[in-house]
XYZ file of C-alpha atoms in Angstrom:
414
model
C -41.439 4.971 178.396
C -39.369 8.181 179.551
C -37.497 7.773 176.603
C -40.252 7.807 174.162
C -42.008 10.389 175.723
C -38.352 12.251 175.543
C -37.976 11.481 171.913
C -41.700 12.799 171.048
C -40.863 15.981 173.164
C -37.879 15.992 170.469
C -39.795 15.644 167.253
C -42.192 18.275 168.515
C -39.363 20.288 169.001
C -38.445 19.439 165.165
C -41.792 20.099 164.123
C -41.034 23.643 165.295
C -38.101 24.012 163.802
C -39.310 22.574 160.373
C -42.379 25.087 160.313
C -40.159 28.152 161.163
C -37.733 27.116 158.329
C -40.607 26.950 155.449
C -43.891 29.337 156.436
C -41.995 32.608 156.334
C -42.197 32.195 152.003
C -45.429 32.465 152.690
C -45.746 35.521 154.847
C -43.665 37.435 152.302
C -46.162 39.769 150.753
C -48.122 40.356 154.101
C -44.399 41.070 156.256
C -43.032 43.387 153.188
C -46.329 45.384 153.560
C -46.829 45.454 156.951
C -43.240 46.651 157.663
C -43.216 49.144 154.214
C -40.355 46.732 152.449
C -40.081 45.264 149.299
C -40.590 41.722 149.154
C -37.047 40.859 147.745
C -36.036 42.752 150.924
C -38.514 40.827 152.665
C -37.067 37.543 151.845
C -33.747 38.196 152.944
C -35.051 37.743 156.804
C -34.806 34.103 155.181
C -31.456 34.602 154.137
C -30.525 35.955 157.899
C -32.316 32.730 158.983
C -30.968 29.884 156.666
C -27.439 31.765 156.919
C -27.435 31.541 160.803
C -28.890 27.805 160.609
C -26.136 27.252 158.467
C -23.508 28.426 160.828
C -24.628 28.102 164.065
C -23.737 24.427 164.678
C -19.880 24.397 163.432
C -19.376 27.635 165.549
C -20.892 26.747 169.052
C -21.847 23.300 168.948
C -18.221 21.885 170.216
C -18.370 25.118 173.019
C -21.650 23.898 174.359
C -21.387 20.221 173.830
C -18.782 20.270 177.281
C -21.848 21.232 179.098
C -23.624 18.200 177.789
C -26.212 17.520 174.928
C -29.238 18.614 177.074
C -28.009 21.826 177.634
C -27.093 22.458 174.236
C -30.754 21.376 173.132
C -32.630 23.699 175.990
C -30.229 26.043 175.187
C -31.232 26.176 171.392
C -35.140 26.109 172.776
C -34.699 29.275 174.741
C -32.972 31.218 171.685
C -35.473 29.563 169.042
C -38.598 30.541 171.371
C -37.427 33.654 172.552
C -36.076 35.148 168.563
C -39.720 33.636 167.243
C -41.362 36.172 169.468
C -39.125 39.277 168.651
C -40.021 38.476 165.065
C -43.757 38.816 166.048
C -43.324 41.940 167.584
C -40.861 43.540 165.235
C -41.577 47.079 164.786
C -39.133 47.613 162.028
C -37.626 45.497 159.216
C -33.499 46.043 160.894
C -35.399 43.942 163.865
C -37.084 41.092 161.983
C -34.216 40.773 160.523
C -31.948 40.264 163.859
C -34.533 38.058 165.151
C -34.643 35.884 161.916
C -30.842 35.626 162.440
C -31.089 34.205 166.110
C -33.964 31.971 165.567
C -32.073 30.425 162.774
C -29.187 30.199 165.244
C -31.385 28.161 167.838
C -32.922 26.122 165.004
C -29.263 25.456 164.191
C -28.186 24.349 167.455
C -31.691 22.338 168.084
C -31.577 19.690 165.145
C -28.537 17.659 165.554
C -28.441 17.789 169.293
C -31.879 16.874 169.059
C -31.085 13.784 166.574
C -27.957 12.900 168.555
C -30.358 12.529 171.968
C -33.055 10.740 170.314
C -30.633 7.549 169.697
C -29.278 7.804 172.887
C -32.097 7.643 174.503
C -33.231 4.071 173.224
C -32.562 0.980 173.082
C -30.032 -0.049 169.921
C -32.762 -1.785 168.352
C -35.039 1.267 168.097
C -32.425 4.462 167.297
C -33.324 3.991 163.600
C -36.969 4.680 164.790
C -36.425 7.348 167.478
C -34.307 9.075 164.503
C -37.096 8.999 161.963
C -39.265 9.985 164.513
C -37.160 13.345 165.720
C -36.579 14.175 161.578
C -39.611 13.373 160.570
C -40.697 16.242 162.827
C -39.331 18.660 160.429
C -40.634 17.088 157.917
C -44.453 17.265 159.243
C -43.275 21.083 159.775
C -43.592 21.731 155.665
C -46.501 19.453 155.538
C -48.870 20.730 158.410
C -47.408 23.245 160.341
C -46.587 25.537 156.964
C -50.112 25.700 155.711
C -51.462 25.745 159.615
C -49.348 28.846 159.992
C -50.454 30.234 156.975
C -54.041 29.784 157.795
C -53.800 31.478 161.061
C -51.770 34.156 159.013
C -55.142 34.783 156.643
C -57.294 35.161 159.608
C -54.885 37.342 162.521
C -52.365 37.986 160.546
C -48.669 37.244 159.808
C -47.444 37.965 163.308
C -50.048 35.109 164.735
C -48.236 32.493 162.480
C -45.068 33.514 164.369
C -46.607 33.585 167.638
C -48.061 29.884 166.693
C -44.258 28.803 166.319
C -42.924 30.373 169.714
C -45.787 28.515 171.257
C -44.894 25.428 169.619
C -40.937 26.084 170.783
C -41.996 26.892 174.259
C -44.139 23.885 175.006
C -40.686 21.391 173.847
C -38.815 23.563 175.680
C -41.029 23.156 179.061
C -41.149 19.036 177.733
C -37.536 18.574 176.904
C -36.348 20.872 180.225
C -38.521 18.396 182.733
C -38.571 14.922 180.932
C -35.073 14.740 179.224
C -32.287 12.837 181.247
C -29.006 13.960 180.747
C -27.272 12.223 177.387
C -24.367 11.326 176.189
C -23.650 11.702 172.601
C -21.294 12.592 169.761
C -21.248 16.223 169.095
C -21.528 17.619 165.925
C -18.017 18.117 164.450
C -16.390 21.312 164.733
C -15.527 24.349 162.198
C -12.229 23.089 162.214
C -13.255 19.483 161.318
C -16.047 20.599 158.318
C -12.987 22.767 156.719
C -10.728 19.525 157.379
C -13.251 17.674 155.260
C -12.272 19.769 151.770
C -8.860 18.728 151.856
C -10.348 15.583 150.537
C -11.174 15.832 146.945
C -14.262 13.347 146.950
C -15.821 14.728 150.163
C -15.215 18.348 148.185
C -17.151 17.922 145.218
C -19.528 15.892 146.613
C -20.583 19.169 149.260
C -19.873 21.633 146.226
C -22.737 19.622 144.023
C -25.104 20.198 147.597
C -24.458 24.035 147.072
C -25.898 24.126 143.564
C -28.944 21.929 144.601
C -29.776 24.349 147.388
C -28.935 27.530 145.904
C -31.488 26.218 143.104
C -34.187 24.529 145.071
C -33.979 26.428 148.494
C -33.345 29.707 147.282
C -36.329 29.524 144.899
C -38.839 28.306 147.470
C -38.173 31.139 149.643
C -40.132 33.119 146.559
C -42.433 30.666 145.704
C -45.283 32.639 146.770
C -44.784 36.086 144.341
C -43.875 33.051 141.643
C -47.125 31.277 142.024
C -48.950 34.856 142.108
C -47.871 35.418 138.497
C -47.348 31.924 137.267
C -50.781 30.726 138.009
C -52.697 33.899 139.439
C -53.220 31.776 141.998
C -55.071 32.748 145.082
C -53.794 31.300 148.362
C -50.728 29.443 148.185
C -51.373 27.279 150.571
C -52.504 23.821 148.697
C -49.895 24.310 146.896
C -47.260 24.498 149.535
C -48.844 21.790 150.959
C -48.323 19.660 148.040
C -44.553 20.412 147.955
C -44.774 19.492 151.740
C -46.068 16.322 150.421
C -43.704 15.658 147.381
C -40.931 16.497 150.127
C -42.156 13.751 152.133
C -42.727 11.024 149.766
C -39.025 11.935 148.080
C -37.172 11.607 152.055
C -38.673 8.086 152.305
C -38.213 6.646 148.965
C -34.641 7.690 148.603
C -33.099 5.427 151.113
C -34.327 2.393 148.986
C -33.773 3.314 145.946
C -30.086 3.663 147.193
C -29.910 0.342 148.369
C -31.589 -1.283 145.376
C -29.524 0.961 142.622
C -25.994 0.505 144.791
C -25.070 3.864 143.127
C -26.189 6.654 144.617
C -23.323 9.182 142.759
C -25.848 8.312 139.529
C -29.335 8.823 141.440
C -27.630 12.150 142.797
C -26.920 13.221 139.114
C -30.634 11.701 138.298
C -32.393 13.828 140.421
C -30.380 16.945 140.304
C -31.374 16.622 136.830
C -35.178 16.041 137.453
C -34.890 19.500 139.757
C -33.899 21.242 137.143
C -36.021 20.362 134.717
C -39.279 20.619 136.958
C -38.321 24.520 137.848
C -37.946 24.975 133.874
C -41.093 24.444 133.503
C -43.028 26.382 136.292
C -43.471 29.290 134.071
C -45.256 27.940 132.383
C -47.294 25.255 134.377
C -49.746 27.871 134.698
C -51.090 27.488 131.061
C -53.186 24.572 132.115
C -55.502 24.789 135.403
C -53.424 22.460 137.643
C -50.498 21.628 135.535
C -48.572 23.676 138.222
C -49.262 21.147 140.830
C -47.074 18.621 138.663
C -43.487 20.702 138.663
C -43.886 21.548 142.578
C -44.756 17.836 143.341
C -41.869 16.682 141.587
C -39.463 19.602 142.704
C -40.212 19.085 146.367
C -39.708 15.108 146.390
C -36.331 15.489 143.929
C -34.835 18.326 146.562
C -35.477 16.231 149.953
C -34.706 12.804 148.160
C -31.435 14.249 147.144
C -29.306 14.471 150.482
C -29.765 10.883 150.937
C -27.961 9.562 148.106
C -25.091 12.290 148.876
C -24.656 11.347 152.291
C -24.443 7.701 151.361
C -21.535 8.750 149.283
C -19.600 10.756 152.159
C -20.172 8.420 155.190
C -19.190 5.112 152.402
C -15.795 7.413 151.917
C -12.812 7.234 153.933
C -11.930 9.830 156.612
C -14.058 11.240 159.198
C -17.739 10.852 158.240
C -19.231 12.707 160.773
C -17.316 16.023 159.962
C -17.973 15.580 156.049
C -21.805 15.486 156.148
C -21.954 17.796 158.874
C -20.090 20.408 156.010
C -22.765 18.685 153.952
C -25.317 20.198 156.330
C -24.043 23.182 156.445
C -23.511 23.953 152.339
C -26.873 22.773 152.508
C -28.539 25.839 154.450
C -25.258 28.043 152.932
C -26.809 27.606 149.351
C -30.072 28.186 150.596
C -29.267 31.597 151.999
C -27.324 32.447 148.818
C -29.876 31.506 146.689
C -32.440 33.931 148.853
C -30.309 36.547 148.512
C -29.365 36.277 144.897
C -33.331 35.968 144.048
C -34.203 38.974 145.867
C -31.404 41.144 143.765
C -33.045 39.902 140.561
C -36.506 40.762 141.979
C -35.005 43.762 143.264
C -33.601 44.901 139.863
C -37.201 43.994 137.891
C -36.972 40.151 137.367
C -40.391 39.543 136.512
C -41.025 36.985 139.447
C -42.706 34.686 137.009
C -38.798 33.592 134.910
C -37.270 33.899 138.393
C -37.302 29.570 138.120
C -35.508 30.352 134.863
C -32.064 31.061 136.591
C -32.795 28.433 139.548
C -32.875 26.104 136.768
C -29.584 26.748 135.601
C -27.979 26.714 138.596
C -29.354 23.329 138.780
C -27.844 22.381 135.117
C -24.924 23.672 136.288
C -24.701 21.558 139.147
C -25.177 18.417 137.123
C -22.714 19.500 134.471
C -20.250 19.829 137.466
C -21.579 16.739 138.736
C -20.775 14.465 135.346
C -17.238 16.255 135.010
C -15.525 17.237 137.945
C -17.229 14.988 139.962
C -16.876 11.831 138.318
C -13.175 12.236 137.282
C -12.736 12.646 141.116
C -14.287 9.969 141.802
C -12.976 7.789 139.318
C -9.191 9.003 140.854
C -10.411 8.721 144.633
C -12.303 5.285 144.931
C -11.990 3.496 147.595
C -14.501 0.312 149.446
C -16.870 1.694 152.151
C -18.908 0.458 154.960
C -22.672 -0.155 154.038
C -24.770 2.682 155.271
C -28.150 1.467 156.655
C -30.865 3.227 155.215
C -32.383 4.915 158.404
C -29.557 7.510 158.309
C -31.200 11.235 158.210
C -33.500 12.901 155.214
C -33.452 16.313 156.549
C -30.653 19.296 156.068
C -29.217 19.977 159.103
C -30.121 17.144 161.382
C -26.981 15.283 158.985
C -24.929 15.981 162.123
C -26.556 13.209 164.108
C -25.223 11.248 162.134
C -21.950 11.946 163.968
C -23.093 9.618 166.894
C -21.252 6.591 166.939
C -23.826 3.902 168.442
C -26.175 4.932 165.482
C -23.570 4.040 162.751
C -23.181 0.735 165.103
C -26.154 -0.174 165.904
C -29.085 1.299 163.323
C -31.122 -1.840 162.249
């Protein structure tokens, strides 16, 4: 029972995180005006966030994982909690934006010590669960805690939202710091270990096709609100974030089986970087037709979740250390979503009607799969090679890939 109630204390945790990552699109307009910015300016706060998230685990992960996987976890809380409520009382943009930065740090930190905990916590036969549990908390975050936080932002304001969040982070950190035993787990591979993973040809194009998907599909969402403004003149974004939430969800838990009935995931990669592309083509104009909008962001949030399951199939079936090639993965995964923010705010910046601003997302995405049916395949045609089966509970979220680091999971997941 301890260790459920642990694990729960985990996912709430994750539920936290997964909020933090997603409602700031939304607060956009309200933060820009409320601090006198532009709203390409705006959105680089995401940048500082997703590049920190990004970073934070290859740089200080290894450093705090001698002090044990608790620490590192209450650790992350602390930060997470404590850079949530600097953001809600930023004065001035230069401080939202070093708060962004050091929440994304903690949020960093908190996933794949939180993933790595939840398996050891339980018994063999339930670490598949205890994992789905603890990711599917950042899941929930995009599906109820985005358009919660935006609905406390329309009644008190942006700066609520935020305070919702470091309430959130504070009551797993006051769970996690009396209910969670001291673990013992894998720690997410090093800096030194990711970069060790691009000597290898397959594991390089494999993270390099990641980095187009995210700089696409990540880097777009983090606009989605002034894009829905002048695609659809649409009111409150919130349904419609929620239904992206949704699509998200439904594309995480279909993937895994469509895997293992295909037995090529390198093809449903391709597939679905494909289907990405083609959905954001079209958002412009979705709005033509009351609803038709609701149709591209469905499909564009269930295409970008499904897709990291199908490429971490391919990197932990490889040879080599599979732990420090999808925990690169991870991190070209939150890497392409802060270059994507940034790059969409210069073309807003420099008058990119926000309405095309899919247009160039789109490409990126082409590009990706162009990449994907050249370079990629030659590669992989040259570096084949048999691989163990990977069971189907392994991760469906970004940056909670490094759990999959821990050694009893590969073992023992059902």
């Amino acid at each position: 029972m301890g260790g459920t109630r642990a694990v729960a204390l985990l996912a709430l945790g994750s539920f936290a995180v997964g909020t933090d990552a997603y409602a700031m699109a939304g607060l956009l307009p309200a933060v820009a005006a409320d601090l006198d910015v532009s709203v390409p300016l705006a959105g680089q706060s995401v940048t500082a966030f997703t590049l920190c998230y990004a970073l934070a685990a290859p740089l200080f992960s290894a450093v705090l994982a001698r002090r044990g996987t608790r620490t590192v976890i209450v650790t992350a809380l602390v930060v997470f909690a404590v850079a949530n409520a600097g953001s809600a009382l930023a004065e001035s943009y230069a401080g939202l934006l070093g708060s962004r930065a050091l929440a994304g740090a903690g949020a960093g930190l908190f996933t794949p010590a939180a993933a790595t905990a939840a398996v050891a916590l339980v018994p063999p036969e339930r670490r598949g669960r205890a994992l789905g549990l603890v990711l599917g908390g950042m899941s929930a975050g995009t599906v109820l805690g985005v358009p919660l936080g935006l609905f406390v932002a329309a009644d008190s304001g942006w700066r609520a939202a935020l305070w919702l969040i470091t309430g959130l982070g504070l009551v797993a950190l006051l769970g996690v710091a009396t209910a969670l035993p001291a673990v013992r787990g894998a720690a997410a591979p090093a800096l030194r270990a990711r970069l060790g993973a691009l000597t290898r040809p397959k594991v390089a194009v494999v993270v390099a096709v990641t980095f187009t998907q995210t700089v696409a599909g990540l880097g777009l969402y983090t606009y989605l609100e002034p894009v829905l403004h002048r695609v659809a003149d649409v009111g409150s974004t919130v349904p419609y974030l929620w239904v992206w939430g949704i699509g998200g969800v439904c594309g995480s838990l279909l993937a895994g089986t469509l895997v293992d009935r295909t037995g090529k995931p390198a093809l449903l990669a391709g597939t679905l970087l494909g289907t990405l592309g083609a959905a954001l083509a079209l958002l412009p104009w979705a709005g033509a037709v009351p609803g038709l909008v609701l149709v591209p962001l469905l499909v564009w949030g269930a295409v970008g979740w499904a897709f990291v399951v199908p490429q971490q199939h391919r990197l932990l079936a490889g040879e080599g250390d599979g732990g420090a090639a999808v925990g690169l993965n991870s991190s070209a995964t939150y890497l392409g979503g802060a270059v994507g923010s940034a790059l969409g705010g210069l073309a807003l910046a420099h008058g990119l009607d926000a309405r095309w601003l899919p247009l160039p997302a789109a490409g990126v995405a082409c590009a990706g799969v162009l990449f994907h049916l050249t370079v990629a395949r030659r590669v992989a045609r040259r570096d084949t090679g048999p691989g163990p089966h990977l069971p189907d509970d392994v991760t469906h979220g970004g940056g909670a890939a490094d759990a999959t680091a821990a050694e009893p999971l590969e073992r023992n997941t059902p």
